[in-house]
Amino acid sequence: MELVYPPVVALAKTMFRVLDLKIEVEGGENIPRAGGAVLASNHSSYLDFIFCGLGAQPARRLVRFMAKKSVFDHRVSGPLMRGMRHIPVDRRAGTAAFREATTALQNGEVVGVFPEATISESFTIKELKTGAARMAQEARVPLIPMAVWGPHRLWTKGRKKELTKRHVPVLIKIGEAVQMPEGATPEALTAALKQRLTTLLDAVQRAYPEKPTGDDDRWWLPAHLGGTAPLPRPAAAV
């Protein structure tokens, strides 16, 4: 029985209404209404997990996110994370988190993953870890790509938090599951996932209904769209 997650979702939705965030979800039908699935999203904001979870609401699913262990150790966030049955990741002992996530998938849960591992400061898709693909293969569940665009304007790496900023558009686009041919390697599936995430992210960036108000406001756009976000690092340097 879910005692913690539904009230947290309700509180988040109330805050969205108070701030009048302009949230649009497209492709919610691609998340199965039953059974396990890996939901793999881009990562440009510290708030991404909230909006990824919102993207699963049309399917009436609760997403169990993989998050760094320090969040679970915090005296405030820790009880909430455990109450919502999210999955702690200790990067020094990642096998335990992988097993816990795979078990959750096999038990019919939706597990949320940010395969870039850290926030992309260029606001483009970084090189991906193979964990999302490996979990989907191990548990024999769909690997579903998702792009979220907009929350980075509220809180992202290297910028001051603006959590009370109002009227910010947020676009959430969920794609069809990545094809997983028999015998495909995790590396091949991860390359396919990166391509799908890149396509989805480009679509929401180009469809975004607001533009920077001036040169000082171009920080939240990637360089290839005229923004001042740093260029992506070369793959060898990641």
CSV table of C-alpha atoms in Angstrom, one decimal, residues 33-193:
chain,number,residue,atom,x,y,z
A,33,ARG,CA,-0.2,0.6,-17.7
A,34,ALA,CA,1.0,-2.6,-16.1
A,35,GLY,CA,4.3,-4.5,-16.0
A,36,GLY,CA,7.9,-3.4,-15.6
A,37,ALA,CA,9.6,-0.8,-17.7
A,38,VAL,CA,12.8,1.3,-17.7
A,39,LEU,CA,12.1,5.0,-18.1
A,40,ALA,CA,15.3,6.6,-19.4
A,41,SER,CA,15.4,10.4,-19.4
A,42,ASN,CA,17.8,13.2,-20.3
A,43,HIS,CA,19.2,15.1,-17.3
A,44,SER,CA,19.4,18.9,-17.3
A,45,SER,CA,17.9,19.9,-13.9
A,46,TYR,CA,17.9,18.8,-10.3
A,47,LEU,CA,14.1,18.7,-10.6
A,48,ASP,CA,14.0,16.3,-13.5
A,49,PHE,CA,12.8,13.3,-11.4
A,50,ILE,CA,9.7,15.2,-10.4
A,51,PHE,CA,8.7,15.9,-14.0
A,52,CYS,CA,9.7,12.5,-15.2
A,53,GLY,CA,7.3,11.1,-12.6
A,54,LEU,CA,4.6,13.5,-13.7
A,55,GLY,CA,5.1,12.1,-17.3
A,56,ALA,CA,4.0,8.7,-16.0
A,57,GLN,CA,0.8,10.0,-14.4
A,58,PRO,CA,-1.4,9.5,-17.6
A,59,ALA,CA,-0.5,5.8,-17.3
A,60,ARG,CA,-1.3,5.9,-13.6
A,61,ARG,CA,2.2,4.6,-12.8
A,62,LEU,CA,4.5,5.5,-9.9
A,63,VAL,CA,8.2,5.6,-10.9
A,64,ARG,CA,10.9,4.3,-8.7
A,65,PHE,CA,14.0,6.4,-9.4
A,66,MET,CA,17.6,5.4,-9.0
A,67,ALA,CA,19.3,8.2,-7.0
A,68,LYS,CA,22.6,8.7,-5.3
A,69,LYS,CA,22.9,7.3,-1.8
A,70,SER,CA,23.6,10.7,-0.2
A,71,VAL,CA,20.0,11.8,-0.9
A,72,PHE,CA,18.8,8.8,1.2
A,73,ASP,CA,21.1,9.7,4.0
A,74,HIS,CA,19.7,13.2,4.4
A,75,ARG,CA,17.4,13.6,7.4
A,76,VAL,CA,14.6,15.3,5.4
A,77,SER,CA,14.8,13.7,2.0
A,78,GLY,CA,15.9,10.3,3.2
A,79,PRO,CA,12.6,9.2,4.8
A,80,LEU,CA,10.6,10.5,1.8
A,81,MET,CA,12.9,8.6,-0.7
A,82,ARG,CA,12.6,5.4,1.3
A,83,GLY,CA,8.8,5.9,1.7
A,84,MET,CA,8.4,6.2,-2.1
A,85,ARG,CA,10.6,3.1,-2.5
A,86,HIS,CA,13.2,4.8,-4.7
A,87,ILE,CA,16.5,2.9,-5.2
A,88,PRO,CA,19.7,4.2,-3.6
A,89,VAL,CA,22.9,4.0,-5.7
A,90,ASP,CA,26.3,3.8,-4.0
A,91,ARG,CA,28.7,4.3,-6.8
A,92,ARG,CA,31.4,2.3,-4.9
A,93,ALA,CA,29.1,-0.7,-4.9
A,94,GLY,CA,26.8,-0.3,-7.9
A,95,THR,CA,26.0,-4.0,-8.2
A,96,ALA,CA,23.5,-3.9,-5.3
A,97,ALA,CA,21.5,-1.0,-6.8
A,98,PHE,CA,21.5,-2.8,-10.2
A,99,ARG,CA,20.1,-6.0,-8.6
A,100,GLU,CA,17.5,-4.1,-6.6
A,101,ALA,CA,16.3,-2.2,-9.7
A,102,THR,CA,16.2,-5.4,-11.8
A,103,THR,CA,14.1,-7.1,-9.1
A,104,ALA,CA,11.7,-4.1,-9.0
A,105,LEU,CA,11.4,-4.4,-12.8
A,106,GLN,CA,10.7,-8.1,-12.6
A,107,ASN,CA,8.0,-7.3,-10.0
A,108,GLY,CA,6.2,-5.0,-12.4
A,109,GLU,CA,7.6,-1.6,-11.3
A,110,VAL,CA,8.6,1.3,-13.6
A,111,VAL,CA,12.2,2.3,-12.8
A,112,GLY,CA,13.4,5.8,-13.7
A,113,VAL,CA,17.0,6.2,-14.8
A,114,PHE,CA,19.2,9.1,-15.9
A,115,PRO,CA,21.7,7.3,-18.1
A,116,GLU,CA,23.9,10.4,-18.5
A,117,ALA,CA,24.5,10.0,-14.7
A,118,THR,CA,25.1,13.7,-14.1
A,119,ILE,CA,23.5,16.9,-15.3
A,120,SER,CA,24.5,17.9,-18.9
A,121,GLU,CA,25.7,21.5,-18.7
A,122,SER,CA,25.6,21.8,-22.5
A,123,PHE,CA,21.9,20.9,-22.5
A,124,THR,CA,22.6,18.2,-25.1
A,125,ILE,CA,22.8,14.4,-24.6
A,126,LYS,CA,26.1,13.3,-23.0
A,127,GLU,CA,27.6,9.9,-23.4
A,128,LEU,CA,25.4,7.4,-21.7
A,129,LYS,CA,26.1,4.7,-19.2
A,130,THR,CA,24.9,1.2,-20.2
A,131,GLY,CA,23.0,0.4,-17.0
A,132,ALA,CA,19.5,1.3,-18.3
A,133,ALA,CA,19.9,-1.0,-21.3
A,134,ARG,CA,21.4,-3.8,-19.2
A,135,MET,CA,18.6,-3.6,-16.7
A,136,ALA,CA,15.9,-3.7,-19.5
A,137,GLN,CA,17.6,-6.7,-21.0
A,138,GLU,CA,18.1,-8.5,-17.7
A,139,ALA,CA,14.4,-8.0,-16.7
A,140,ARG,CA,13.0,-8.4,-20.2
A,141,VAL,CA,11.1,-5.1,-20.0
A,142,PRO,CA,10.7,-2.1,-22.4
A,143,LEU,CA,13.3,0.6,-22.5
A,144,ILE,CA,11.4,3.8,-22.9
A,145,PRO,CA,13.1,7.2,-23.8
A,146,MET,CA,11.9,10.5,-22.4
A,147,ALA,CA,13.0,14.1,-22.8
A,148,VAL,CA,12.2,16.9,-20.3
A,149,TRP,CA,12.8,20.5,-21.1
A,150,GLY,CA,12.2,23.6,-19.0
A,151,PRO,CA,12.9,22.6,-15.3
A,152,HIS,CA,16.5,23.7,-15.8
A,153,ARG,CA,15.3,27.3,-15.8
A,154,LEU,CA,14.3,26.7,-12.2
A,155,TRP,CA,17.3,24.8,-10.9
A,156,THR,CA,20.3,23.5,-12.7
A,157,LYS,CA,24.0,23.0,-12.1
A,158,GLY,CA,26.0,26.2,-11.7
A,159,ARG,CA,23.0,28.5,-11.6
A,160,LYS,CA,21.1,30.1,-8.7
A,161,LYS,CA,17.9,28.3,-7.8
A,162,GLU,CA,14.7,30.1,-8.9
A,163,LEU,CA,12.1,27.7,-7.4
A,164,THR,CA,9.4,30.3,-7.1
A,165,LYS,CA,9.7,31.4,-10.8
A,166,ARG,CA,6.2,31.5,-12.3
A,167,HIS,CA,4.7,30.6,-15.7
A,168,VAL,CA,7.7,28.5,-16.8
A,169,PRO,CA,6.8,26.1,-19.7
A,170,VAL,CA,7.8,22.5,-19.2
A,171,LEU,CA,7.6,20.1,-22.1
A,172,ILE,CA,7.7,16.3,-21.5
A,173,LYS,CA,8.0,14.0,-24.5
A,174,ILE,CA,7.9,10.2,-24.2
A,175,GLY,CA,9.0,8.1,-27.1
A,176,GLU,CA,8.2,4.5,-28.1
A,177,ALA,CA,10.2,1.8,-26.6
A,178,VAL,CA,13.7,1.2,-28.0
A,179,GLN,CA,13.7,-2.0,-30.2
A,180,MET,CA,15.7,-4.7,-28.5
A,181,PRO,CA,16.6,-7.4,-31.0
A,182,GLU,CA,17.7,-10.8,-29.7
A,183,GLY,CA,21.5,-10.8,-29.2
A,184,ALA,CA,21.9,-7.0,-29.2
A,185,THR,CA,24.7,-5.9,-26.9
A,186,PRO,CA,24.1,-3.3,-24.2
A,187,GLU,CA,26.4,-1.0,-26.0
A,188,ALA,CA,24.4,-1.2,-29.2
A,189,LEU,CA,21.1,-0.6,-27.3
A,190,THR,CA,22.7,2.3,-25.5
A,191,ALA,CA,23.8,3.9,-28.8
A,192,ALA,CA,20.2,3.5,-30.0
A,193,LEU,CA,18.9,5.0,-26.8
